[in-house]
């Protein structure tokens, strides 16, 4: 949906530029001429799975990547500040604290006097999230919702939309509201995927992103009118809006935007399931390398091999959606920090050797937080997957909310899941914002479960 919107709007933008048209909106008039950009552009955004987050110590996000490229192309510094909420972001624009909101603000009467829309318009709908099924079983019309159970967050816009739709249909939709502290929209989507609940409703961009994790979902049925949104600048800065619009209309930014749409909203992030045959007494073709380097961190080599299994299933050519590469899926920037040239990331021995160096540093950093070496290993495995920053946050949240900060299962593990909820990632003890913790908790389980298999079948 984002991709189609982008193509249409790009064509419209090109036509507008070719005919000399200027973008309208608040703050026009004498300011319509594009002015020189400042040396530093103050940018606000929000932590979210679509806009800005930190993964493996790298800053990422669709909006973040775009505004960063804008700064690079214009040779200006991007001074980024993260707001805790949309209302706070609007206040930052009103007060002059930021120049640009690199976050998709709804284009509605509510915000008309606060921001001038700029950049590519995104059009979203609320959509029904349902399992993929046979053609006859798929819900294709809102009238088919009568008699069906739908689960949504209590007090959310999705509940309000369903209530209104229910009234329009004369009743009969079985609306269940969920108000558990740590259960959010992303959890409901996963619950549809694994069959725990039948249906939920979310915005189409959130649905698209989550479908990359759960390919078994169908998100094609819209149940609301379209909602337009875009970046924004303060009234009186039409020249800045025009500069951003002009940049988006160029071919290179359009190409980059297309790549980012694919990266965040199309490329599958599901981990494929491989059944490794251990009956021959070996785990992988690289067992000798795992044995060689595991001794440097005093680990059972089978644990290190189990990480290799979870990371790449021992395929040195794998490249993740985030750009991690090689047997141990090392990010290029991390590889560079450890002296591993980009040309060697996919070499098995170089990958395993560097992974061990990373693990050694993670273990040293976590030692004061988790004294027990066996328990600390779980934290290290988690930090290898998520980046240590989010593990620090999870430890802090565990302390604050009555969990044991030195125990992974059921404690810090649960606190990490809390970081997908704005109530917790905006908590003062949480320093590194939003994180999709479920992938890391599943990763730790995958490593440890495979290690348990190896202990039973592979000699130490």
mmCIF file of N, CA and C in Angstrom, residues 1 8 35 64 85 111 132 144 155 181 215 221 236 268 276 281 287 298 301 314 335 380 390 436 455:
data_model
loop_
_atom_site.group_PDB
_atom_site.id
_atom_site.type_symbol
_atom_site.label_atom_id
_atom_site.label_comp_id
_atom_site.label_asym_id
_atom_site.label_seq_id
_atom_site.Cartn_x
_atom_site.Cartn_y
_atom_site.Cartn_z
ATOM 1 N N UNK A 1 0.829 -1.201 0.000
ATOM 2 C CA UNK A 1 0.000 0.000 0.000
ATOM 3 C C UNK A 1 0.868 1.258 0.000
ATOM 4 N N UNK A 8 2.299 6.694 -7.033
ATOM 5 C CA UNK A 8 1.299 7.659 -7.500
ATOM 6 C C UNK A 8 1.711 9.075 -7.149
ATOM 7 N N UNK A 35 14.543 28.851 0.434
ATOM 8 C CA UNK A 35 15.664 29.543 1.046
ATOM 9 C C UNK A 35 16.791 28.568 1.331
ATOM 10 N N UNK A 64 13.670 7.749 9.840
ATOM 11 C CA UNK A 64 15.033 8.114 10.235
ATOM 12 C C UNK A 64 15.992 7.995 9.057
ATOM 13 N N UNK A 85 5.471 11.362 22.510
ATOM 14 C CA UNK A 85 4.130 11.178 21.959
ATOM 15 C C UNK A 85 3.918 12.146 20.813
ATOM 16 N N UNK A 111 -4.637 19.255 13.045
ATOM 17 C CA UNK A 111 -3.238 19.663 12.975
ATOM 18 C C UNK A 111 -2.979 20.763 11.945
ATOM 19 N N UNK A 132 -4.398 -16.345 6.631
ATOM 20 C CA UNK A 132 -4.591 -16.751 5.249
ATOM 21 C C UNK A 132 -5.404 -18.036 5.241
ATOM 22 N N UNK A 144 -19.612 -9.440 6.638
ATOM 23 C CA UNK A 144 -19.249 -10.778 7.102
ATOM 24 C C UNK A 144 -18.674 -10.775 8.516
ATOM 25 N N UNK A 155 -9.921 1.058 24.443
ATOM 26 C CA UNK A 155 -9.791 2.503 24.316
ATOM 27 C C UNK A 155 -9.055 2.976 23.089
ATOM 28 N N UNK A 181 -1.347 -4.995 30.665
ATOM 29 C CA UNK A 181 -0.290 -3.989 30.651
ATOM 30 C C UNK A 181 0.722 -4.195 29.530
ATOM 31 N N UNK A 215 4.176 -14.275 7.829
ATOM 32 C CA UNK A 215 3.705 -14.344 6.451
ATOM 33 C C UNK A 215 2.379 -15.076 6.310
ATOM 34 N N UNK A 221 -8.138 -6.593 3.687
ATOM 35 C CA UNK A 221 -9.470 -5.999 3.756
ATOM 36 C C UNK A 221 -9.481 -4.711 4.571
ATOM 37 N N UNK A 236 4.851 29.203 8.563
ATOM 38 C CA UNK A 236 5.871 30.226 8.383
ATOM 39 C C UNK A 236 7.152 29.677 7.788
ATOM 40 N N UNK A 268 10.844 -10.327 4.079
ATOM 41 C CA UNK A 268 10.438 -11.203 5.177
ATOM 42 C C UNK A 268 11.487 -11.210 6.279
ATOM 43 N N UNK A 276 18.257 -29.653 11.322
ATOM 44 C CA UNK A 276 19.646 -30.089 11.219
ATOM 45 C C UNK A 276 19.766 -31.529 11.713
ATOM 46 N N UNK A 281 26.941 -37.083 14.182
ATOM 47 C CA UNK A 281 27.931 -36.667 15.174
ATOM 48 C C UNK A 281 28.557 -35.314 14.927
ATOM 49 N N UNK A 287 32.427 -26.985 12.706
ATOM 50 C CA UNK A 287 32.583 -27.396 14.099
ATOM 51 C C UNK A 287 33.997 -27.136 14.611
ATOM 52 N N UNK A 298 35.687 -19.388 27.147
ATOM 53 C CA UNK A 298 35.381 -20.447 28.105
ATOM 54 C C UNK A 298 33.925 -20.899 27.992
ATOM 55 N N UNK A 301 31.621 -25.229 23.171
ATOM 56 C CA UNK A 301 31.591 -24.863 21.745
ATOM 57 C C UNK A 301 30.230 -25.102 21.115
ATOM 58 N N UNK A 314 24.077 -21.713 9.358
ATOM 59 C CA UNK A 314 25.404 -22.036 8.826
ATOM 60 C C UNK A 314 25.545 -21.709 7.334
ATOM 61 N N UNK A 335 31.343 -4.923 12.401
ATOM 62 C CA UNK A 335 32.526 -5.588 11.848
ATOM 63 C C UNK A 335 33.694 -4.610 11.748
ATOM 64 N N UNK A 380 23.937 -12.538 27.523
ATOM 65 C CA UNK A 380 24.895 -12.276 26.440
ATOM 66 C C UNK A 380 24.306 -12.690 25.097
ATOM 67 N N UNK A 390 19.485 -2.383 24.709
ATOM 68 C CA UNK A 390 18.132 -2.803 25.062
ATOM 69 C C UNK A 390 18.132 -3.756 26.261
ATOM 70 N N UNK A 436 11.428 -4.236 19.500
ATOM 71 C CA UNK A 436 10.571 -5.395 19.294
ATOM 72 C C UNK A 436 11.224 -6.598 19.981
ATOM 73 N N UNK A 455 23.606 -31.171 23.158
ATOM 74 C CA UNK A 455 24.176 -31.829 24.341
ATOM 75 C C UNK A 455 23.847 -33.313 24.368
#
